[in-house]
JSON list of C-alpha atoms in Angstrom, two decimals:
[
{"chain": "A", "resi": 161, "resn": "UNK", "atom": "CA", "xyz": [42.86, 34.47, 48.56]},
{"chain": "A", "resi": 162, "resn": "UNK", "atom": "CA", "xyz": [40.85, 37.48, 49.67]},
{"chain": "A", "resi": 163, "resn": "UNK", "atom": "CA", "xyz": [40.93, 38.18, 53.30]},
{"chain": "A", "resi": 164, "resn": "UNK", "atom": "CA", "xyz": [37.64, 39.04, 55.12]},
{"chain": "A", "resi": 165, "resn": "UNK", "atom": "CA", "xyz": [37.57, 42.52, 56.64]},
{"chain": "A", "resi": 166, "resn": "UNK", "atom": "CA", "xyz": [37.76, 42.89, 60.44]},
{"chain": "A", "resi": 167, "resn": "UNK", "atom": "CA", "xyz": [34.83, 44.74, 61.59]},
{"chain": "A", "resi": 168, "resn": "UNK", "atom": "CA", "xyz": [35.49, 47.44, 64.20]},
{"chain": "A", "resi": 169, "resn": "UNK", "atom": "CA", "xyz": [32.69, 48.68, 66.50]},
{"chain": "A", "resi": 170, "resn": "UNK", "atom": "CA", "xyz": [32.41, 51.16, 69.23]},
{"chain": "A", "resi": 171, "resn": "UNK", "atom": "CA", "xyz": [29.43, 50.70, 71.54]},
{"chain": "A", "resi": 172, "resn": "UNK", "atom": "CA", "xyz": [28.51, 53.53, 73.82]},
{"chain": "A", "resi": 173, "resn": "UNK", "atom": "CA", "xyz": [26.48, 52.45, 76.84]},
{"chain": "A", "resi": 174, "resn": "UNK", "atom": "CA", "xyz": [25.18, 53.92, 80.23]},
{"chain": "A", "resi": 175, "resn": "UNK", "atom": "CA", "xyz": [26.40, 51.56, 83.03]},
{"chain": "A", "resi": 176, "resn": "UNK", "atom": "CA", "xyz": [24.31, 48.34, 83.30]},
{"chain": "A", "resi": 177, "resn": "UNK", "atom": "CA", "xyz": [20.89, 49.91, 81.96]},
{"chain": "A", "resi": 178, "resn": "UNK", "atom": "CA", "xyz": [18.76, 47.17, 80.53]},
{"chain": "A", "resi": 179, "resn": "UNK", "atom": "CA", "xyz": [18.85, 48.75, 77.03]},
{"chain": "A", "resi": 180, "resn": "UNK", "atom": "CA", "xyz": [22.67, 48.86, 77.16]},
{"chain": "A", "resi": 181, "resn": "UNK", "atom": "CA", "xyz": [22.85, 45.11, 78.16]},
{"chain": "A", "resi": 182, "resn": "UNK", "atom": "CA", "xyz": [20.48, 44.21, 75.35]},
{"chain": "A", "resi": 183, "resn": "UNK", "atom": "CA", "xyz": [22.66, 46.19, 72.77]},
{"chain": "A", "resi": 184, "resn": "UNK", "atom": "CA", "xyz": [25.76, 44.31, 74.08]},
{"chain": "A", "resi": 185, "resn": "UNK", "atom": "CA", "xyz": [24.17, 40.88, 73.64]},
{"chain": "A", "resi": 186, "resn": "UNK", "atom": "CA", "xyz": [22.69, 41.83, 70.23]},
{"chain": "A", "resi": 187, "resn": "UNK", "atom": "CA", "xyz": [26.07, 43.00, 68.98]},
{"chain": "A", "resi": 188, "resn": "UNK", "atom": "CA", "xyz": [27.64, 39.80, 70.10]},
{"chain": "A", "resi": 189, "resn": "UNK", "atom": "CA", "xyz": [25.15, 37.72, 68.30]},
{"chain": "A", "resi": 190, "resn": "UNK", "atom": "CA", "xyz": [25.58, 39.97, 65.17]},
{"chain": "A", "resi": 191, "resn": "UNK", "atom": "CA", "xyz": [29.28, 39.33, 65.26]},
{"chain": "A", "resi": 192, "resn": "UNK", "atom": "CA", "xyz": [28.99, 35.59, 65.89]},
{"chain": "A", "resi": 193, "resn": "UNK", "atom": "CA", "xyz": [26.31, 34.79, 63.43]},
{"chain": "A", "resi": 194, "resn": "UNK", "atom": "CA", "xyz": [26.89, 37.26, 60.60]},
{"chain": "A", "resi": 195, "resn": "UNK", "atom": "CA", "xyz": [30.47, 38.33, 60.69]},
{"chain": "A", "resi": 196, "resn": "UNK", "atom": "CA", "xyz": [32.14, 35.04, 61.62]},
{"chain": "A", "resi": 197, "resn": "UNK", "atom": "CA", "xyz": [33.62, 36.55, 64.79]},
{"chain": "A", "resi": 198, "resn": "UNK", "atom": "CA", "xyz": [35.80, 38.84, 62.69]},
{"chain": "A", "resi": 199, "resn": "UNK", "atom": "CA", "xyz": [34.94, 41.79, 65.05]},
{"chain": "A", "resi": 200, "resn": "UNK", "atom": "CA", "xyz": [36.58, 44.14, 67.39]},
{"chain": "A", "resi": 201, "resn": "UNK", "atom": "CA", "xyz": [34.26, 45.62, 69.92]},
{"chain": "A", "resi": 202, "resn": "UNK", "atom": "CA", "xyz": [35.11, 48.38, 72.34]},
{"chain": "A", "resi": 203, "resn": "UNK", "atom": "CA", "xyz": [32.46, 49.29, 74.85]},
{"chain": "A", "resi": 204, "resn": "UNK", "atom": "CA", "xyz": [32.56, 52.83, 76.38]},
{"chain": "A", "resi": 205, "resn": "UNK", "atom": "CA", "xyz": [30.43, 53.65, 79.47]},
{"chain": "A", "resi": 206, "resn": "UNK", "atom": "CA", "xyz": [29.40, 57.25, 79.14]},
{"chain": "A", "resi": 207, "resn": "UNK", "atom": "CA", "xyz": [28.93, 57.51, 82.87]},
{"chain": "A", "resi": 208, "resn": "UNK", "atom": "CA", "xyz": [32.58, 56.73, 83.39]},
{"chain": "A", "resi": 209, "resn": "UNK", "atom": "CA", "xyz": [33.85, 58.64, 80.30]},
{"chain": "A", "resi": 210, "resn": "UNK", "atom": "CA", "xyz": [31.46, 61.46, 79.58]},
{"chain": "A", "resi": 211, "resn": "UNK", "atom": "CA", "xyz": [34.13, 63.49, 77.91]},
{"chain": "A", "resi": 212, "resn": "UNK", "atom": "CA", "xyz": [34.81, 60.89, 75.33]},
{"chain": "A", "resi": 213, "resn": "UNK", "atom": "CA", "xyz": [31.02, 60.61, 74.43]},
{"chain": "A", "resi": 214, "resn": "UNK", "atom": "CA", "xyz": [30.78, 64.53, 74.08]},
{"chain": "A", "resi": 215, "resn": "UNK", "atom": "CA", "xyz": [33.97, 64.50, 71.98]},
{"chain": "A", "resi": 216, "resn": "UNK", "atom": "CA", "xyz": [32.48, 61.86, 69.63]},
{"chain": "A", "resi": 217, "resn": "UNK", "atom": "CA", "xyz": [29.02, 63.51, 69.47]},
{"chain": "A", "resi": 218, "resn": "UNK", "atom": "CA", "xyz": [27.24, 60.78, 71.31]},
{"chain": "A", "resi": 219, "resn": "UNK", "atom": "CA", "xyz": [24.12, 62.11, 73.14]},
{"chain": "A", "resi": 220, "resn": "UNK", "atom": "CA", "xyz": [22.05, 58.92, 73.42]},
{"chain": "A", "resi": 221, "resn": "UNK", "atom": "CA", "xyz": [22.78, 55.43, 74.68]},
{"chain": "A", "resi": 222, "resn": "UNK", "atom": "CA", "xyz": [23.06, 52.78, 73.41]},
{"chain": "A", "resi": 223, "resn": "UNK", "atom": "CA", "xyz": [24.73, 54.05, 70.37]},
{"chain": "A", "resi": 224, "resn": "UNK", "atom": "CA", "xyz": [26.87, 51.72, 68.10]},
{"chain": "A", "resi": 225, "resn": "UNK", "atom": "CA", "xyz": [29.44, 53.23, 65.83]},
{"chain": "A", "resi": 226, "resn": "UNK", "atom": "CA", "xyz": [30.87, 51.11, 62.99]},
{"chain": "A", "resi": 227, "resn": "UNK", "atom": "CA", "xyz": [34.43, 52.37, 62.49]},
{"chain": "A", "resi": 228, "resn": "UNK", "atom": "CA", "xyz": [35.46, 49.87, 59.85]},
{"chain": "A", "resi": 229, "resn": "UNK", "atom": "CA", "xyz": [35.34, 48.88, 57.23]},
{"chain": "A", "resi": 230, "resn": "UNK", "atom": "CA", "xyz": [34.51, 52.39, 55.97]},
{"chain": "A", "resi": 231, "resn": "UNK", "atom": "CA", "xyz": [32.26, 54.36, 55.81]},
{"chain": "A", "resi": 232, "resn": "UNK", "atom": "CA", "xyz": [31.66, 55.13, 59.51]},
{"chain": "A", "resi": 233, "resn": "UNK", "atom": "CA", "xyz": [28.06, 54.76, 60.49]},
{"chain": "A", "resi": 234, "resn": "UNK", "atom": "CA", "xyz": [26.13, 55.26, 63.69]},
{"chain": "A", "resi": 235, "resn": "UNK", "atom": "CA", "xyz": [23.05, 53.50, 64.95]},
{"chain": "A", "resi": 236, "resn": "UNK", "atom": "CA", "xyz": [21.08, 54.32, 68.19]},
{"chain": "A", "resi": 237, "resn": "UNK", "atom": "CA", "xyz": [19.21, 51.60, 69.98]},
{"chain": "A", "resi": 238, "resn": "UNK", "atom": "CA", "xyz": [19.31, 48.03, 71.45]},
{"chain": "A", "resi": 239, "resn": "UNK", "atom": "CA", "xyz": [20.07, 46.61, 67.88]},
{"chain": "A", "resi": 240, "resn": "UNK", "atom": "CA", "xyz": [17.15, 44.29, 68.31]},
{"chain": "A", "resi": 241, "resn": "UNK", "atom": "CA", "xyz": [15.87, 44.97, 64.72]},
{"chain": "A", "resi": 242, "resn": "UNK", "atom": "CA", "xyz": [18.60, 42.64, 63.04]},
{"chain": "A", "resi": 243, "resn": "UNK", "atom": "CA", "xyz": [17.54, 43.18, 59.48]},
{"chain": "A", "resi": 244, "resn": "UNK", "atom": "CA", "xyz": [17.72, 47.16, 59.87]},
{"chain": "A", "resi": 245, "resn": "UNK", "atom": "CA", "xyz": [21.17, 46.70, 61.61]},
{"chain": "A", "resi": 246, "resn": "UNK", "atom": "CA", "xyz": [22.57, 44.70, 58.87]},
{"chain": "A", "resi": 247, "resn": "UNK", "atom": "CA", "xyz": [21.12, 47.08, 56.29]},
{"chain": "A", "resi": 248, "resn": "UNK", "atom": "CA", "xyz": [22.42, 50.09, 58.01]},
{"chain": "A", "resi": 249, "resn": "UNK", "atom": "CA", "xyz": [25.95, 48.82, 58.24]},
{"chain": "A", "resi": 250, "resn": "UNK", "atom": "CA", "xyz": [25.92, 47.16, 54.86]},
{"chain": "A", "resi": 251, "resn": "UNK", "atom": "CA", "xyz": [26.29, 43.56, 56.14]},
{"chain": "A", "resi": 252, "resn": "UNK", "atom": "CA", "xyz": [25.14, 40.71, 53.99]},
{"chain": "A", "resi": 253, "resn": "UNK", "atom": "CA", "xyz": [22.78, 38.44, 56.14]},
{"chain": "A", "resi": 254, "resn": "UNK", "atom": "CA", "xyz": [23.85, 34.79, 56.48]},
{"chain": "A", "resi": 255, "resn": "UNK", "atom": "CA", "xyz": [21.38, 32.45, 54.96]},
{"chain": "A", "resi": 256, "resn": "UNK", "atom": "CA", "xyz": [19.54, 30.32, 57.65]}
]
């Protein structure tokens, strides 16, 4: 029996900015509807942890980093263009 991978995401946001809230909501939908909830999400507020953002090369928010499964990929924006997000991260869309 093959085990489904756990998707690991790191989302950089700026406090409660509207675009950050949209990105969080859209990532939750993506994980629920397309990845069967097999996701680990860490949200980093760059206003609270600017040194981490700089260390990781994050200069815009929201930025989503897919850490696993490999390869690592980054995407900037609210994640509202779901087909583009799925394509960028190599996720097969779930048939409606």
